[in-house]
Short mmCIF file of C-alpha atoms in Angstrom, two decimals:
data_model
loop_
_atom_site.label_atom_id
_atom_site.label_comp_id
_atom_site.label_asym_id
_atom_site.label_seq_id
_atom_site.Cartn_x
_atom_site.Cartn_y
_atom_site.Cartn_z
CA MET A 204 -29.66 -100.67 24.92
CA LYS A 205 -31.30 -102.15 28.03
CA LYS A 206 -34.70 -101.84 26.35
CA LEU A 207 -33.35 -103.65 23.32
CA LEU A 208 -31.95 -106.45 25.47
CA LEU A 209 -35.30 -106.79 27.25
CA LEU A 210 -37.16 -106.98 23.96
CA LEU A 211 -34.94 -109.68 22.49
CA PRO A 212 -36.28 -112.52 24.71
CA VAL A 213 -39.84 -111.40 23.98
CA ALA A 214 -39.16 -111.39 20.26
CA ALA A 215 -37.55 -114.79 20.55
CA LEU A 216 -40.59 -116.10 22.43
CA PHE A 217 -42.93 -114.91 19.68
CA ALA A 218 -40.64 -116.41 17.07
CA LEU A 219 -40.62 -119.76 18.86
CA SER A 220 -44.40 -119.60 19.26
CA GLY A 221 -44.72 -119.07 15.54
CA VAL A 222 -42.57 -122.10 14.86
CA ALA A 223 -44.54 -124.17 17.35
CA PHE A 224 -47.91 -123.27 15.81
CA ALA A 225 -46.57 -123.86 12.34
CA GLY A 226 -45.22 -127.19 13.47
CA GLN A 227 -48.56 -128.15 14.97
CA GLY A 228 -50.26 -127.26 11.72
CA GLU A 229 -47.86 -129.48 9.80
CA VAL A 230 -48.42 -132.34 12.24
CA SER A 231 -52.21 -132.05 11.95
CA GLU A 232 -51.89 -132.18 8.16
CA LYS A 233 -49.96 -135.45 8.46
CA GLU A 234 -52.10 -136.88 11.24
CA ILE A 235 -55.55 -136.75 9.69
CA ARG A 236 -57.61 -139.36 11.50
CA ARG A 237 -60.92 -140.30 9.94
CA ALA A 238 -63.96 -141.80 11.64
CA VAL A 239 -67.43 -142.85 10.54
CA LEU A 240 -70.35 -142.72 12.97
CA VAL A 241 -73.35 -144.80 11.93
CA VAL A 242 -76.45 -143.43 13.67
CA SER A 243 -79.66 -145.42 14.05
CA PHE A 244 -82.87 -144.99 16.00
CA GLY A 245 -82.02 -148.42 17.37
CA THR A 246 -83.87 -151.56 18.38
CA SER A 247 -84.11 -153.47 21.65
CA MET A 248 -84.69 -156.76 19.83
CA PRO A 249 -81.39 -158.65 19.48
CA GLU A 250 -82.74 -160.69 16.57
CA ALA A 251 -83.48 -157.47 14.63
CA ARG A 252 -80.18 -155.75 15.45
CA HIS A 253 -78.41 -157.65 12.70
CA ALA A 254 -79.82 -155.17 10.17
CA ILE A 255 -77.91 -152.30 11.80
CA ASP A 256 -74.79 -154.25 12.70
CA SER A 257 -74.43 -155.46 9.10
CA LEU A 258 -74.25 -151.88 7.86
CA VAL A 259 -71.56 -151.09 10.44
CA ASP A 260 -69.56 -154.15 9.36
CA GLU A 261 -69.84 -153.25 5.68
CA ALA A 262 -68.79 -149.66 6.37
CA ARG A 263 -65.66 -151.03 8.05
CA ARG A 264 -64.86 -153.13 4.99
CA ALA A 265 -65.62 -150.31 2.55
CA PHE A 266 -63.57 -147.71 4.44
CA PRO A 267 -60.72 -149.59 6.16
CA GLU A 268 -58.80 -146.36 6.76
CA ALA A 269 -61.57 -145.06 9.05
CA GLU A 270 -62.66 -145.98 12.56
CA VAL A 271 -66.35 -146.97 12.37
CA ARG A 272 -68.59 -146.68 15.43
CA LEU A 273 -72.32 -146.86 16.21
CA ALA A 274 -74.78 -144.63 18.09
CA TYR A 275 -78.52 -144.87 18.84
CA THR A 276 -80.84 -141.88 19.07
CA SER A 277 -83.56 -143.54 21.19
CA ASN A 278 -82.84 -143.17 24.90
CA ILE A 279 -85.64 -145.61 25.74
CA ILE A 280 -84.03 -148.32 23.63
CA ARG A 281 -80.53 -147.53 24.89
CA ARG A 282 -81.62 -147.80 28.53
CA LYS A 283 -83.54 -151.02 27.90
CA ILE A 284 -80.53 -152.64 26.22
CA LEU A 285 -78.25 -151.52 29.04
CA LYS A 286 -80.62 -152.91 31.68
CA GLU A 287 -81.42 -156.20 29.96
CA GLU A 288 -78.14 -156.98 28.19
CA ASN A 289 -75.60 -154.82 30.01
CA LEU A 290 -74.75 -153.41 26.57
CA PHE A 291 -73.93 -149.71 26.36
CA ILE A 292 -74.63 -147.93 23.08
CA PRO A 293 -73.93 -144.17 23.16
CA THR A 294 -76.06 -141.30 21.91
CA PRO A 295 -74.72 -139.45 18.86
CA LEU A 296 -73.45 -136.62 21.08
CA GLU A 297 -71.69 -139.03 23.43
CA ALA A 298 -70.13 -140.91 20.54
CA LEU A 299 -68.94 -137.73 18.83
CA ALA A 300 -67.46 -136.37 22.07
CA LYS A 301 -65.54 -139.65 22.48
CA LEU A 302 -64.28 -139.45 18.89
CA GLN A 303 -63.03 -135.93 19.52
CA ASP A 304 -61.38 -136.98 22.77
CA ASP A 305 -59.75 -139.92 20.98
CA GLY A 306 -58.13 -137.54 18.52
CA PHE A 307 -60.15 -138.05 15.35
CA THR A 308 -60.03 -135.02 13.07
CA HIS A 309 -62.43 -135.83 10.21
CA VAL A 310 -65.80 -137.37 11.10
CA TYR A 311 -68.51 -138.55 8.72
CA VAL A 312 -71.92 -139.11 10.30
CA GLN A 313 -74.13 -141.53 8.35
CA PRO A 314 -77.71 -141.93 9.61
CA THR A 315 -79.88 -144.95 8.88
CA HIS A 316 -83.06 -142.86 8.82
CA ILE A 317 -85.36 -143.42 5.86
CA ILE A 318 -86.53 -139.81 5.45
CA PRO A 319 -85.05 -136.44 6.49
CA GLY A 320 -87.64 -135.99 9.24
CA GLU A 321 -87.51 -134.82 12.84
CA GLU A 322 -84.91 -137.35 14.01
CA TYR A 323 -82.68 -136.46 11.07
CA GLU A 324 -83.01 -132.74 11.78
CA ASP A 325 -82.15 -133.28 15.46
CA LEU A 326 -78.99 -135.09 14.39
CA GLY A 327 -78.21 -132.30 11.95
CA ARG A 328 -78.34 -129.74 14.74
CA VAL A 329 -75.79 -131.75 16.74
CA VAL A 330 -73.44 -131.95 13.76
CA THR A 331 -73.86 -128.24 12.98
CA ALA A 332 -73.14 -127.28 16.59
CA LEU A 333 -69.97 -129.36 16.75
CA ALA A 334 -68.83 -128.09 13.35
CA SER A 335 -68.95 -124.54 14.75
CA ILE A 336 -66.40 -125.28 17.50
CA PRO A 337 -62.92 -124.09 16.53
CA GLY A 338 -59.61 -125.10 18.02
CA LYS A 339 -58.50 -128.20 19.85
CA PHE A 340 -61.94 -129.08 21.18
CA GLY A 341 -63.51 -129.20 17.73
CA PHE A 342 -63.10 -131.26 14.57
CA GLU A 343 -61.29 -130.16 11.44
CA LYS A 344 -64.25 -131.57 9.53
CA ILE A 345 -67.58 -133.09 10.54
CA VAL A 346 -70.37 -133.69 8.02
CA LEU A 347 -73.77 -135.40 7.90
CA GLY A 348 -74.79 -137.90 5.24
CA ALA A 349 -78.15 -138.22 3.52
CA PRO A 350 -80.95 -140.51 4.73
CA LEU A 351 -82.04 -143.46 2.61
CA LEU A 352 -84.55 -141.34 0.69
CA ALA A 353 -83.13 -137.91 -0.09
CA ASP A 354 -84.38 -137.39 -3.65
CA GLU A 355 -86.41 -138.97 -6.44
CA GLY A 356 -83.42 -141.03 -7.57
CA ASP A 357 -83.19 -142.69 -4.16
CA CYS A 358 -86.89 -143.60 -4.32
CA ALA A 359 -86.46 -145.09 -7.79
CA ASP A 360 -83.39 -147.06 -6.68
CA LEU A 361 -85.20 -148.46 -3.64
CA ALA A 362 -88.27 -149.38 -5.70
CA ALA A 363 -86.07 -151.31 -8.14
CA ILE A 364 -84.38 -153.16 -5.27
CA LEU A 365 -87.74 -154.07 -3.73
CA HIS A 366 -88.97 -155.36 -7.08
CA ARG A 367 -85.91 -157.58 -7.41
CA THR A 368 -86.44 -158.81 -3.86
CA TYR A 369 -90.22 -159.33 -3.78
CA GLY A 370 -91.19 -159.52 -7.45
CA ASP A 371 -91.73 -163.28 -7.19
CA ARG A 372 -94.56 -162.62 -4.72
CA LEU A 373 -96.56 -160.63 -7.26
CA GLY A 374 -99.23 -161.93 -9.60
CA LYS A 375 -102.68 -161.32 -11.03
CA ASP A 376 -104.19 -162.23 -7.67
CA ARG A 377 -101.17 -161.37 -5.48
CA ALA A 378 -99.83 -158.08 -4.11
CA VAL A 379 -97.12 -156.85 -1.75
CA VAL A 380 -98.01 -154.21 0.84
CA PHE A 381 -95.18 -152.23 2.42
CA MET A 382 -95.59 -150.71 5.87
CA GLY A 383 -93.69 -147.45 6.45
CA HIS A 384 -93.39 -145.65 9.77
CA GLY A 385 -94.74 -142.27 8.68
CA SER A 386 -94.34 -138.91 10.37
CA PRO A 387 -96.18 -135.62 10.99
CA HIS A 388 -93.04 -133.92 9.61
CA SER A 389 -93.21 -132.42 6.11
CA ALA A 390 -90.60 -134.96 4.99
CA ASN A 391 -93.39 -137.56 5.17
CA ALA A 392 -93.98 -136.52 1.54
CA PHE A 393 -91.19 -138.93 0.64
CA TYR A 394 -93.58 -141.79 1.42
CA SER A 395 -96.01 -140.48 -1.19
CA GLN A 396 -93.15 -140.25 -3.66
CA MET A 397 -92.06 -143.75 -2.71
CA ALA A 398 -95.59 -145.05 -3.31
CA LEU A 399 -95.50 -143.59 -6.84
CA CYS A 400 -92.08 -145.12 -7.52
CA LEU A 401 -93.35 -148.51 -6.36
CA GLU A 402 -96.41 -148.16 -8.59
CA LYS A 403 -94.12 -147.49 -11.56
CA VAL A 404 -92.33 -150.82 -11.15
CA SER A 405 -95.52 -152.79 -10.39
CA ASP A 406 -99.23 -152.07 -10.04
CA ARG A 407 -99.23 -154.82 -7.42
CA PHE A 408 -97.03 -152.87 -5.01
CA PHE A 409 -98.83 -150.82 -2.33
CA LEU A 410 -97.60 -148.62 0.50
CA GLY A 411 -99.15 -147.43 3.75
CA THR A 412 -97.73 -145.89 6.91
CA VAL A 413 -98.39 -146.28 10.63
CA GLU A 414 -98.28 -142.60 11.53
CA GLY A 415 -98.57 -140.61 8.31
CA PHE A 416 -99.87 -140.51 4.74
CA PRO A 417 -100.74 -142.73 2.98
CA SER A 418 -102.49 -144.38 5.91
CA PHE A 419 -103.62 -147.98 6.23
CA ASP A 420 -107.11 -146.97 5.05
CA ASP A 421 -105.63 -145.08 2.07
CA MET A 422 -103.67 -148.18 1.12
CA VAL A 423 -106.70 -150.46 1.48
CA ARG A 424 -108.76 -148.32 -0.92
CA HIS A 425 -106.12 -148.81 -3.62
CA LEU A 426 -105.77 -152.49 -2.76
CA GLU A 427 -109.51 -153.09 -3.14
CA LYS A 428 -109.50 -151.54 -6.61
CA SER A 429 -106.78 -153.94 -7.75
CA GLY A 430 -108.91 -157.05 -7.24
CA VAL A 431 -106.14 -159.07 -5.58
CA ARG A 432 -107.01 -161.51 -2.80
CA ARG A 433 -103.54 -162.56 -1.57
CA VAL A 434 -101.25 -160.11 0.21
CA THR A 435 -97.69 -160.25 1.53
CA LEU A 436 -96.87 -157.66 4.19
CA VAL A 437 -93.32 -156.25 4.25
CA PRO A 438 -91.88 -153.61 6.61
CA LEU A 439 -90.42 -150.55 4.87
CA MET A 440 -88.22 -149.98 7.91
CA ILE A 441 -84.53 -150.47 8.57
CA VAL A 442 -85.16 -153.04 11.30
CA ALA A 443 -88.06 -155.43 11.71
CA GLY A 444 -88.77 -154.31 15.25
CA ASP A 445 -91.89 -153.54 17.26
CA HIS A 446 -93.91 -152.02 14.39
CA ALA A 447 -93.17 -154.91 12.05
CA ARG A 448 -93.78 -157.67 14.58
CA ASN A 449 -96.79 -156.16 16.36
CA ASP A 450 -98.51 -153.39 14.36
CA MET A 451 -97.98 -155.23 11.09
CA ALA A 452 -97.83 -158.98 11.65
CA ASP A 453 -99.32 -159.89 15.06
CA GLY A 454 -102.10 -162.34 14.27
CA ASP A 455 -103.39 -162.16 17.85
CA ASP A 456 -103.89 -158.38 17.70
CA PRO A 457 -107.16 -157.45 15.97
CA GLU A 458 -105.73 -154.01 15.20
CA SER A 459 -102.67 -155.30 13.33
CA TRP A 460 -102.55 -154.90 9.56
CA LEU A 461 -102.46 -158.68 9.15
CA SER A 462 -105.61 -159.16 11.23
CA GLN A 463 -107.49 -156.30 9.59
CA LEU A 464 -106.70 -157.54 6.09
CA LYS A 465 -107.74 -161.07 7.00
CA GLU A 466 -110.98 -159.65 8.38
CA LYS A 467 -111.55 -158.10 4.94
CA GLY A 468 -111.19 -161.51 3.32
CA TYR A 469 -107.58 -161.41 2.13
CA ARG A 470 -105.16 -164.30 2.45
CA VAL A 471 -102.20 -162.72 4.21
CA ASP A 472 -98.64 -163.63 5.06
CA ALA A 473 -95.85 -161.43 6.41
CA VAL A 474 -92.11 -161.05 5.92
CA ILE A 475 -90.27 -160.14 9.13
CA SER A 476 -87.15 -158.65 7.59
CA GLY A 477 -85.91 -155.07 7.82
CA LEU A 478 -84.50 -153.11 4.90
CA GLY A 479 -81.12 -153.16 6.62
CA GLU A 480 -80.96 -156.92 6.08
CA ASN A 481 -80.92 -156.34 2.31
CA SER A 482 -77.37 -155.94 0.98
CA GLU A 483 -78.56 -153.73 -1.89
CA VAL A 484 -80.24 -151.34 0.54
CA ARG A 485 -77.08 -151.20 2.63
CA ALA A 486 -75.22 -150.34 -0.57
CA LEU A 487 -77.44 -147.25 -0.95
CA PHE A 488 -76.38 -146.04 2.50
CA LEU A 489 -72.74 -146.71 1.66
CA LYS A 490 -73.17 -144.71 -1.55
CA HIS A 491 -74.32 -141.72 0.53
CA LEU A 492 -71.36 -142.24 2.87
CA LYS A 493 -68.89 -142.47 -0.01
CA ALA A 494 -70.20 -139.16 -1.34
CA LEU A 495 -69.28 -137.58 2.02
CA ILE A 496 -65.78 -139.01 2.17
CA ASP A 497 -64.94 -138.34 -1.47
#
């Protein structure tokens, strides 16, 4: 009898524990809190930051039920902004830790990368690691969205947008040259695919990259065969930052694309506008994000 009396409180404790855990489960079902984290490499140029901030603003309008925040992957840029502007922008890991601490349960990470290269893979490892954490220090759901170019359809969509945007700069004697970043990563192949998609919409569209294939010299060989003498340079980058302003369009730098093309006898002008400033391009990112949330 004494043993039975001793066991009753223990049994009651387990019973109450069961009710408590069940109750917590019911609460978590009712208290789903969604957040979107937009992740960019970043830029230290305030005048170029609009391209990223516009995507964040549009994500807030498209998904009003979710908290939308921003993170930068470049520590150099983050530190420069903090020093020069006293503006703190977290890393993806810092931002995700804060979202977890703030009680968000479902997190959708949308990168602004153009290709699924090294930066994208690094971000994927962070998301995978956090997704593996069970219990109160983890998320119920955390997923990573696709970059701008994830398949052939994305390349075709972007080529069509660029034709609508820059088609009026094309002609028998006029061409548009896009400058991509490029990468030693195997995902650089997306730039070759993008070049083919651009060629399909116009034989006056050309693409080269700063650090990959097709290179500037590869692009020039195709340009010379076309017979055009007037060229408009356009950055195929989310923000018109250092590469666009210096490597592409700096007329005082003899190594810039603008200077080299002028040296070859072309009449050259440049557009200093990142892809993120184009509302149709931002819509492609939001389409990837919607696929995550749906």
